[in-house]
Every structure is written in C-alpha cells, then in structure tokens.
mmCIF file with all atom_site columns, C-alpha atoms in Angstrom:
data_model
loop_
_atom_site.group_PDB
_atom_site.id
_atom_site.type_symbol
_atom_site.label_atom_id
_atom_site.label_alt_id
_atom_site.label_comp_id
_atom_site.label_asym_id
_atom_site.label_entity_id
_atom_site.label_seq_id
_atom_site.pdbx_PDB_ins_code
_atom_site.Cartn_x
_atom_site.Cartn_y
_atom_site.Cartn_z
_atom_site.occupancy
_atom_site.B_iso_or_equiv
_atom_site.pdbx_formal_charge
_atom_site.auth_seq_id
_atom_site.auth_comp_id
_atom_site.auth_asym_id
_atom_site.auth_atom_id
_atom_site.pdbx_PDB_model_num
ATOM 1   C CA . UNK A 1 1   ? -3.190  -9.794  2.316   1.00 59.00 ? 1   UNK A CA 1
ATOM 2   C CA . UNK A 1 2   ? -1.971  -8.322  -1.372  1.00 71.00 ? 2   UNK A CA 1
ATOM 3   C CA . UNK A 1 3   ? -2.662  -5.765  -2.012  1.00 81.00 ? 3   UNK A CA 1
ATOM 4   C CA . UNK A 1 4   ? -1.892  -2.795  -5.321  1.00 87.00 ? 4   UNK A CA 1
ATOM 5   C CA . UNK A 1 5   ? -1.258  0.413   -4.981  1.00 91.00 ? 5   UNK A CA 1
ATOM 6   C CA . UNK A 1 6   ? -2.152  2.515   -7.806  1.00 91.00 ? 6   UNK A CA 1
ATOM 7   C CA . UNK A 1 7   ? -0.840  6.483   -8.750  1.00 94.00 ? 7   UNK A CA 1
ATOM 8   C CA . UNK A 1 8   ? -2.592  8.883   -11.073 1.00 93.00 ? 8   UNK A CA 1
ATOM 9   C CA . UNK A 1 9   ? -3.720  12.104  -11.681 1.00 92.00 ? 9   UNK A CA 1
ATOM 10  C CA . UNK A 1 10  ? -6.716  11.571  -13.916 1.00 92.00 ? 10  UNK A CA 1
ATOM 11  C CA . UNK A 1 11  ? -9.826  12.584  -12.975 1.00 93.00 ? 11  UNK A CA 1
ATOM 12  C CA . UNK A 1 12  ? -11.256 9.405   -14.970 1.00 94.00 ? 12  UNK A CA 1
ATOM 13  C CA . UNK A 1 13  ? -9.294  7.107   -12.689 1.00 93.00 ? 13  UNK A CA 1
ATOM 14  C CA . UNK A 1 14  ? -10.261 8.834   -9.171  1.00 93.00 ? 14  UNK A CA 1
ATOM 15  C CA . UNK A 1 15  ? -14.066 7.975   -10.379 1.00 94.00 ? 15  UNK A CA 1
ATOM 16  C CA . UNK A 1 16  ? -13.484 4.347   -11.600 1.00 94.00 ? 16  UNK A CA 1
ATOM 17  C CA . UNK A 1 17  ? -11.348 3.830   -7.950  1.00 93.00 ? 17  UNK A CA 1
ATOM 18  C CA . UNK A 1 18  ? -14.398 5.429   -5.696  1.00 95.00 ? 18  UNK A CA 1
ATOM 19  C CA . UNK A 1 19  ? -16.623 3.013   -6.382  1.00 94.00 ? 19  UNK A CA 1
ATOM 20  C CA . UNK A 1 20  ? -15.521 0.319   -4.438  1.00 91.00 ? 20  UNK A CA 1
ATOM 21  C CA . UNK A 1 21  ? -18.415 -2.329  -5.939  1.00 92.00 ? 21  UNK A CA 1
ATOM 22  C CA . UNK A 1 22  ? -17.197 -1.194  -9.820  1.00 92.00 ? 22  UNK A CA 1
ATOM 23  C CA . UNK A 1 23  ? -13.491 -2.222  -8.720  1.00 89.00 ? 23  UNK A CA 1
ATOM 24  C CA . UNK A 1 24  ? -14.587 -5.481  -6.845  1.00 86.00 ? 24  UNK A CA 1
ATOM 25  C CA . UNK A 1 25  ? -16.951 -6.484  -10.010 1.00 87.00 ? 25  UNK A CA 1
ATOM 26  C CA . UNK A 1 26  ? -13.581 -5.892  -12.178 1.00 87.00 ? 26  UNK A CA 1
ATOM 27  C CA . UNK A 1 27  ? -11.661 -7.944  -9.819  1.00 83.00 ? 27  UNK A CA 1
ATOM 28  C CA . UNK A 1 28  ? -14.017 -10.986 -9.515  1.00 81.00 ? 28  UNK A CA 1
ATOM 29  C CA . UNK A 1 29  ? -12.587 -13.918 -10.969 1.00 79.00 ? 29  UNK A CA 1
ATOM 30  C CA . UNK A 1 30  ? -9.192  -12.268 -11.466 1.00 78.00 ? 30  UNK A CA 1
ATOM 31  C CA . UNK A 1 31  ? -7.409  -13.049 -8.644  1.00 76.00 ? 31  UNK A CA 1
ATOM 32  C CA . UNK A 1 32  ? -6.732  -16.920 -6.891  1.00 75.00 ? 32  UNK A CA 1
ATOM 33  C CA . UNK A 1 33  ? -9.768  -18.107 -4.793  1.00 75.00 ? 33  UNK A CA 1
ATOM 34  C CA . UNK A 1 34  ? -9.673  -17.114 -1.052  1.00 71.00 ? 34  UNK A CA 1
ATOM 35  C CA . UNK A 1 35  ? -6.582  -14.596 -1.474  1.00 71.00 ? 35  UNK A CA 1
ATOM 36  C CA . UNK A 1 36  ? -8.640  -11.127 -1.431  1.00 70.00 ? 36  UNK A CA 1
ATOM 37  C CA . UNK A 1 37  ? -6.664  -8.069  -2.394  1.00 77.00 ? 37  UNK A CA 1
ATOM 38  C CA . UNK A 1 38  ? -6.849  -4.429  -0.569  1.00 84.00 ? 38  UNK A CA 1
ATOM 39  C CA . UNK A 1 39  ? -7.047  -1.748  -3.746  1.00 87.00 ? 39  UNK A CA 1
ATOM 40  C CA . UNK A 1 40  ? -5.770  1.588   -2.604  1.00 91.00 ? 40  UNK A CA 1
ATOM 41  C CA . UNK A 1 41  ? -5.753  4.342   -5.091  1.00 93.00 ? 41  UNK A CA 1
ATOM 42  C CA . UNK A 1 42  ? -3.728  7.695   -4.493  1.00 94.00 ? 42  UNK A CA 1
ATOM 43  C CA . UNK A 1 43  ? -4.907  10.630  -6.594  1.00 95.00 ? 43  UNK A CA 1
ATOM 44  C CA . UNK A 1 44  ? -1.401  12.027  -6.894  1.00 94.00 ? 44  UNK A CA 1
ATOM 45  C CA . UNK A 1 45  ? 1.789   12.549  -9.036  1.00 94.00 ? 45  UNK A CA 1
ATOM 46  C CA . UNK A 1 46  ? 4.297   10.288  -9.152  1.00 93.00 ? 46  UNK A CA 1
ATOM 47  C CA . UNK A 1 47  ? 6.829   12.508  -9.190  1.00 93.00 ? 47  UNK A CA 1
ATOM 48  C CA . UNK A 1 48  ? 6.117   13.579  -5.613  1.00 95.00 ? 48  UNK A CA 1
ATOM 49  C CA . UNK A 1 49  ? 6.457   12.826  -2.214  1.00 95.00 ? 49  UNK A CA 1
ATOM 50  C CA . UNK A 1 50  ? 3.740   9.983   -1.994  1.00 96.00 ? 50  UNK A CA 1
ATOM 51  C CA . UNK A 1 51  ? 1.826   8.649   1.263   1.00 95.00 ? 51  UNK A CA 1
ATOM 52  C CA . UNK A 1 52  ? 3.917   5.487   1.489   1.00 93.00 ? 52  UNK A CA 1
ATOM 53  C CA . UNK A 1 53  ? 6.559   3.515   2.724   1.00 93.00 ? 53  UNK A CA 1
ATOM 54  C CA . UNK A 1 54  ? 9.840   3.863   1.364   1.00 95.00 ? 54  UNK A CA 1
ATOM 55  C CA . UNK A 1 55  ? 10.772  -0.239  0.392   1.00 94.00 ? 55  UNK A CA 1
ATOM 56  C CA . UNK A 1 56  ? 7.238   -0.700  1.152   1.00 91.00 ? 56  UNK A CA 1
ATOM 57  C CA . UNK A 1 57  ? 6.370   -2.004  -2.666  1.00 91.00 ? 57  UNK A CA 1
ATOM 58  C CA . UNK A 1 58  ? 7.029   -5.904  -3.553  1.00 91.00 ? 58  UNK A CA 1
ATOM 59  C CA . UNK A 1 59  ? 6.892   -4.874  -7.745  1.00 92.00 ? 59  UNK A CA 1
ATOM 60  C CA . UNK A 1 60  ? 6.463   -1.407  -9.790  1.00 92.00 ? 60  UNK A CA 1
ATOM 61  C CA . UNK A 1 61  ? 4.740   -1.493  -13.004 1.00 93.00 ? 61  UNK A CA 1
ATOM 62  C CA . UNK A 1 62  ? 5.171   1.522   -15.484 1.00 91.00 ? 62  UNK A CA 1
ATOM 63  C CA . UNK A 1 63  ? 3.201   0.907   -18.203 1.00 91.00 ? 63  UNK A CA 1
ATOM 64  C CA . UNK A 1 64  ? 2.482   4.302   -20.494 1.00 88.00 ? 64  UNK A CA 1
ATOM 65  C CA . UNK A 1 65  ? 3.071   6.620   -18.088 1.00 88.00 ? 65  UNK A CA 1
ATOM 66  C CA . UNK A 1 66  ? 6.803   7.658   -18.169 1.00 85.00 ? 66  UNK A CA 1
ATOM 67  C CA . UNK A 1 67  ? 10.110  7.782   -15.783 1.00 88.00 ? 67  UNK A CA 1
ATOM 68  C CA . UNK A 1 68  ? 8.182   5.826   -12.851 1.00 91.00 ? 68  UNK A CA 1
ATOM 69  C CA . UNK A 1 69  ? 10.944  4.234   -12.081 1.00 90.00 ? 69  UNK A CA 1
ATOM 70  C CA . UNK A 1 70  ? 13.387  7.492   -11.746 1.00 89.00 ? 70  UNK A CA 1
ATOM 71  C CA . UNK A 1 71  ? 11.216  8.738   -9.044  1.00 93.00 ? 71  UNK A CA 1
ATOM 72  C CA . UNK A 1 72  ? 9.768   5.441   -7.206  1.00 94.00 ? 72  UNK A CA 1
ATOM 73  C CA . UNK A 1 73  ? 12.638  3.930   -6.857  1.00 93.00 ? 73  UNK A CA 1
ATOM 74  C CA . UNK A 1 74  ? 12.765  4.434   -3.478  1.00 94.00 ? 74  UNK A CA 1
ATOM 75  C CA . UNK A 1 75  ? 9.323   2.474   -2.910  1.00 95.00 ? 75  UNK A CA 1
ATOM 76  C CA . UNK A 1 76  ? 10.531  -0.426  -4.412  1.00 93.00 ? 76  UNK A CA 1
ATOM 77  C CA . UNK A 1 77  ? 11.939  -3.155  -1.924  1.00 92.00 ? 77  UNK A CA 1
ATOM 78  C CA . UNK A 1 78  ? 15.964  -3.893  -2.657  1.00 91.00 ? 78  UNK A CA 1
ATOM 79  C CA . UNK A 1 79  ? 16.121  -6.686  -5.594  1.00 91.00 ? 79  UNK A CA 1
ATOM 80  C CA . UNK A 1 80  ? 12.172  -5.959  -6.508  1.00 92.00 ? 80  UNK A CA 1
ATOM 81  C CA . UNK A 1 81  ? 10.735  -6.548  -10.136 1.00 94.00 ? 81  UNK A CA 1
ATOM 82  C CA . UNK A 1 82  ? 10.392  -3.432  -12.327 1.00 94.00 ? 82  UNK A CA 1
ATOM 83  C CA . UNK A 1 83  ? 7.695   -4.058  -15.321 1.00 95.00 ? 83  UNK A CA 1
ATOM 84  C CA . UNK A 1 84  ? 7.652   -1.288  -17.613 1.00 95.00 ? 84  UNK A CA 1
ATOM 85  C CA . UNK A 1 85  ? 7.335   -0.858  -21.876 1.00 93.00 ? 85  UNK A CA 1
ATOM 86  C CA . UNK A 1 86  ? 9.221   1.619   -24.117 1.00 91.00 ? 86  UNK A CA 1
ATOM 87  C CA . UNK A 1 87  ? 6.020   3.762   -24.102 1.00 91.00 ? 87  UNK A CA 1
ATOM 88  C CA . UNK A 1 88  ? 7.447   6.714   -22.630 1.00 91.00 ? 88  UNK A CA 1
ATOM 89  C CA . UNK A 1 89  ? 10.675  5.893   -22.068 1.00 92.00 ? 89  UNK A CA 1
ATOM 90  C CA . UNK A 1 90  ? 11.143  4.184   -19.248 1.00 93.00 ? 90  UNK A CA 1
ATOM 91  C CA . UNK A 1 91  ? 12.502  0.735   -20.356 1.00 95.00 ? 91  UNK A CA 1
ATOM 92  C CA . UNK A 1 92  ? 15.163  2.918   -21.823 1.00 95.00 ? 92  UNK A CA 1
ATOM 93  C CA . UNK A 1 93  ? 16.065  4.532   -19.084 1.00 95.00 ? 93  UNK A CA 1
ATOM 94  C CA . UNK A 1 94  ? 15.474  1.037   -17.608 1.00 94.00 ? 94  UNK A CA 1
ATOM 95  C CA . UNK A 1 95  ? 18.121  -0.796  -19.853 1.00 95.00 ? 95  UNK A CA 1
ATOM 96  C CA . UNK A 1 96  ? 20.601  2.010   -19.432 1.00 95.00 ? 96  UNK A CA 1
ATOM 97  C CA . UNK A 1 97  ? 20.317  1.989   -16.010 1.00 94.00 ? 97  UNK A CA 1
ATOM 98  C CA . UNK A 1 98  ? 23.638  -0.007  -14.430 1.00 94.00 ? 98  UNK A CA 1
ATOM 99  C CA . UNK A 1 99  ? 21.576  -0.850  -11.192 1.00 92.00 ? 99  UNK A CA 1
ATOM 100 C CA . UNK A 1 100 ? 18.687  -2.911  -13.128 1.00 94.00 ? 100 UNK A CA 1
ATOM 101 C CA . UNK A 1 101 ? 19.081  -6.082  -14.923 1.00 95.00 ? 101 UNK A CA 1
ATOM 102 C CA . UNK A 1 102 ? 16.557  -7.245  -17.670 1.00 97.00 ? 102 UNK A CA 1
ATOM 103 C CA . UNK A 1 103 ? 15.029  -10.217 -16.798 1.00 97.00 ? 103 UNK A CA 1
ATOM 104 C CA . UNK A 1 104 ? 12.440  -10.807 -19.007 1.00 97.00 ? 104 UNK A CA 1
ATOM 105 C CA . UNK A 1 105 ? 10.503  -9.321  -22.504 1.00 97.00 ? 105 UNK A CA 1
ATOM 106 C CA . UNK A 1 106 ? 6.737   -9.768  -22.252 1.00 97.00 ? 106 UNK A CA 1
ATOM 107 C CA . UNK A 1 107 ? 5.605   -10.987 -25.446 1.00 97.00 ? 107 UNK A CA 1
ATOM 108 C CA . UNK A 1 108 ? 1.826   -10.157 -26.307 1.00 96.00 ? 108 UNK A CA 1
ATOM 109 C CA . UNK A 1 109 ? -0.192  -11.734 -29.238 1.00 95.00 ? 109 UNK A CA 1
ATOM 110 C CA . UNK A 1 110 ? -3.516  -13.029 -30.495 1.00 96.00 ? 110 UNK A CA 1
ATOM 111 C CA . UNK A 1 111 ? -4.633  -11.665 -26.553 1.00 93.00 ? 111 UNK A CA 1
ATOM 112 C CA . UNK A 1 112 ? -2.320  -13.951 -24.831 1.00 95.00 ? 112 UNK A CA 1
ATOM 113 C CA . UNK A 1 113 ? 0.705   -13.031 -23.156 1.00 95.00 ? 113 UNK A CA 1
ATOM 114 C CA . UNK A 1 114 ? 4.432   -15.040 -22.368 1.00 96.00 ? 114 UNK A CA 1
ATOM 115 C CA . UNK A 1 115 ? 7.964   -14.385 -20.970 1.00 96.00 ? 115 UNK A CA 1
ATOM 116 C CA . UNK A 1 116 ? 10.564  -14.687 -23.109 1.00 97.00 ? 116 UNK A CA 1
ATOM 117 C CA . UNK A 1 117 ? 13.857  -15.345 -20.596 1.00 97.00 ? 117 UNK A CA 1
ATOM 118 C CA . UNK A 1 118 ? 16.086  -16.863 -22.614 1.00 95.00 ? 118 UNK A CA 1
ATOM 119 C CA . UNK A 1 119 ? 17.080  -14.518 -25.856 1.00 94.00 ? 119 UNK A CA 1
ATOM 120 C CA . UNK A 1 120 ? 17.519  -11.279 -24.043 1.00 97.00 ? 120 UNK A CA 1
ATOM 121 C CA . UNK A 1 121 ? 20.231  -10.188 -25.888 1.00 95.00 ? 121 UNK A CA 1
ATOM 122 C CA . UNK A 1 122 ? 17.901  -9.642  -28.726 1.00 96.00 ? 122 UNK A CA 1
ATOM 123 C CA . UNK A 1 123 ? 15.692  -6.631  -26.542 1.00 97.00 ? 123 UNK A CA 1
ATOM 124 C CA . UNK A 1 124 ? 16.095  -3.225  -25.917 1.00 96.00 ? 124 UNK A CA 1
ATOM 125 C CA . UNK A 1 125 ? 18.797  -2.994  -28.729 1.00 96.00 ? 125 UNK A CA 1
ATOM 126 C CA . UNK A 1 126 ? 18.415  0.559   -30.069 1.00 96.00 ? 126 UNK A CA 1
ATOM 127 C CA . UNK A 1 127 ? 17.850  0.775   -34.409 1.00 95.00 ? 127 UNK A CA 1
ATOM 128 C CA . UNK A 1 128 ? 19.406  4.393   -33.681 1.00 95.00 ? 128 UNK A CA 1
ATOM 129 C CA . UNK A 1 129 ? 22.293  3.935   -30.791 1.00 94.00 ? 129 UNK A CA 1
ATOM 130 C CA . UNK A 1 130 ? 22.355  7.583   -30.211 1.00 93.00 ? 130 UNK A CA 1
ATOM 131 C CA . UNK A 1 131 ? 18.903  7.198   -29.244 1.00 92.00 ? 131 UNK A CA 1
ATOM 132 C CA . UNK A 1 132 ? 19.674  5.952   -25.897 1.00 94.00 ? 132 UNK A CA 1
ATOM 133 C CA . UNK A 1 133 ? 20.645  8.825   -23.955 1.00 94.00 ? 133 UNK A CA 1
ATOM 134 C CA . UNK A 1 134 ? 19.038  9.053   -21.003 1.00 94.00 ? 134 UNK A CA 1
ATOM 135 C CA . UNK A 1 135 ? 18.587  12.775  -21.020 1.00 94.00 ? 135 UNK A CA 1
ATOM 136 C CA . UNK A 1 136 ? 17.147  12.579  -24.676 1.00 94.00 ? 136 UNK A CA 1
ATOM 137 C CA . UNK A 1 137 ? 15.007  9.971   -23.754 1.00 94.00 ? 137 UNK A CA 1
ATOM 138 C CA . UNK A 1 138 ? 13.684  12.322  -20.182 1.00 92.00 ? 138 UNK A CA 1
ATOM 139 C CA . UNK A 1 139 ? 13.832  15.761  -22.468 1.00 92.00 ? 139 UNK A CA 1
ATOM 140 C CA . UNK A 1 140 ? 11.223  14.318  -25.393 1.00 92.00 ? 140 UNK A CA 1
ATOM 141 C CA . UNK A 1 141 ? 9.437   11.616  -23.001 1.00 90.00 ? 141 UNK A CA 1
ATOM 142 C CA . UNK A 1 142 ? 9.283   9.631   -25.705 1.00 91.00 ? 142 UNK A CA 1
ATOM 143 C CA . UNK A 1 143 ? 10.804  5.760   -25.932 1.00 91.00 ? 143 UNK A CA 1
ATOM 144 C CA . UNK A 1 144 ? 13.094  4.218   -28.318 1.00 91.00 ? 144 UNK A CA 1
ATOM 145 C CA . UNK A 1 145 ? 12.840  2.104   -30.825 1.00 94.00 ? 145 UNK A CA 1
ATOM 146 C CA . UNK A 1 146 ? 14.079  -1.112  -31.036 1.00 96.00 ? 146 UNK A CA 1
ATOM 147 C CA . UNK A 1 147 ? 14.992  -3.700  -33.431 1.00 96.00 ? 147 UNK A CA 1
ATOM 148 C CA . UNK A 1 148 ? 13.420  -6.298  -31.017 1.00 96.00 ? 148 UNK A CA 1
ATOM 149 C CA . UNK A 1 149 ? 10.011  -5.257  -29.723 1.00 93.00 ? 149 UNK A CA 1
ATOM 150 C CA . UNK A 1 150 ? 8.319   -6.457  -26.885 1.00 96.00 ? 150 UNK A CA 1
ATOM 151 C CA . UNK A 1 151 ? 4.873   -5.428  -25.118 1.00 96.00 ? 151 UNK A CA 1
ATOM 152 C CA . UNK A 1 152 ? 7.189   -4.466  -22.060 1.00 96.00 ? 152 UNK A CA 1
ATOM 153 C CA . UNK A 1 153 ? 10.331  -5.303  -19.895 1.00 97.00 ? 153 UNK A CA 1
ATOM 154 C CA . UNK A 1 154 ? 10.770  -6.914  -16.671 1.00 96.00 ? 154 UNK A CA 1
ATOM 155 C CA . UNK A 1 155 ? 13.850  -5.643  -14.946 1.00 96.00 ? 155 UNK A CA 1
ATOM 156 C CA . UNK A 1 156 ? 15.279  -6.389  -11.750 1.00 94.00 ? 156 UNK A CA 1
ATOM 157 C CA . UNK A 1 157 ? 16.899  -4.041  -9.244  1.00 88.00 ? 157 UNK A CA 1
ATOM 158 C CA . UNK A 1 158 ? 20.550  -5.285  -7.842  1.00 81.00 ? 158 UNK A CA 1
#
C-alpha cells in the first residue's frame, strides 16, 4: 500500500495529522480509486536520527523547509526522485551537488502545474555565480536566484 511519510516540528501540523477523519476528508478524491494510502506523521526534526528505514523512502520532497536533502539522504532509496524549490536553499545545494542530476523544473501557473524535461539547461543558472556556494547557501538558509525560475526541481540521485 503507499503510503507518505511526513516530518515537522510545528505544533500546527501535529494537530492537523491527529485527526485521522480531517486527513482522510483531505485525501478523498485525491488519490486513484481503490489504492488507499497509510499517512504517518513524525513530530520530529529532520535533522535527526528519525524512526525509519534507511533506503526505506521511494521519493523526498523538500518544499520550504531547507537542506532536507543534506540530512535524508540516507532515507532515500539509491537512484530515488528528489523534489525540492529554491525556497531555502535546497535546489541549490541540489544542483551543486555532483551525486544528483536535474531531471525536471516544475512549472506552476494559472493553478495548474507541468514538467518541463527538455530545456534544462535554462534552470538553476545563478544571476549572481558566486551565489552558489554551498556553505553560503547552508550559512544564510536562504536560496538563490535564478535567471530561470521554476516552482521547484526534480533531481535524481546516481
């Protein structure tokens, strides 16, 4: 059965997740008919030790909340699908990252989303080069701007 694993420390989000029937009701008519999905929510840091497997994660999504990726790694299964946007810098520690590949920019407009996979060359090129360092980007937690934008990244892991 799928099933998403999700990671944070607000207080807002360990309310929403305990009630079970508020997450189903959100999930109605979301998902493909008969596949189900198991929700587990861990009221944790990221940047710890979590409760899981090592591997154990088919895709890690990083969206506004920083280096994910620098310190899940190690939950992701070998050649798994990182999604993650410039918020807080992790699509450029992402793209500087020799192990990842960028596979995709997720384009977002008038509430509808697509994949661009065929001018990547055009993303996660820095308007100030020395910009993308990745202990400037870690040290201000802040991403970097780009003369392409997308909504967010998709990277693979090699």
């Amino acid at each position: 059965m799928p099933s998403v694993t999700y990671v944070d420390t607000d207080r807002r989000a360990a309310r929403f997740f305990a009630d079970a029937d508020l997450v189903a009701s959100e999930l109605a008519d979301r998902t493909r008919p008969g596949a189900g999905i198991e929700v587990r929510f861990l009221p944790a840091d990221y940047a710890t030790d979590l409760p899981v497997p090592e591997s154990g994660f088919d895709l890690l999504v990083s969206l506004y909340a920083g280096p994910v990726l620098q310190h899940c790694r190690r939950y992701l299964r070998p050649g798994g699908p990182v999604l993650a946007n410039a918020s807080h810098g992790d699509a450029g520690l992402a793209a500087l990252d020799p192990g990842l590949e960028l596979v995709a920019a997720v384009l977002h407009r008038d509430g509808r989303y697509r994949l661009d996979t065929g001018t990547l060359r055009a993303y996660l090129v820095p308007r100030k080069p020395e910009a993308a360092e990745p202990e400037r980007i870690r040290r201000s937690g802040r991403g970097i701007a780009y003369t392409t934008a997308a909504f967010a990244y998709g990277f693979r892991v090699e």
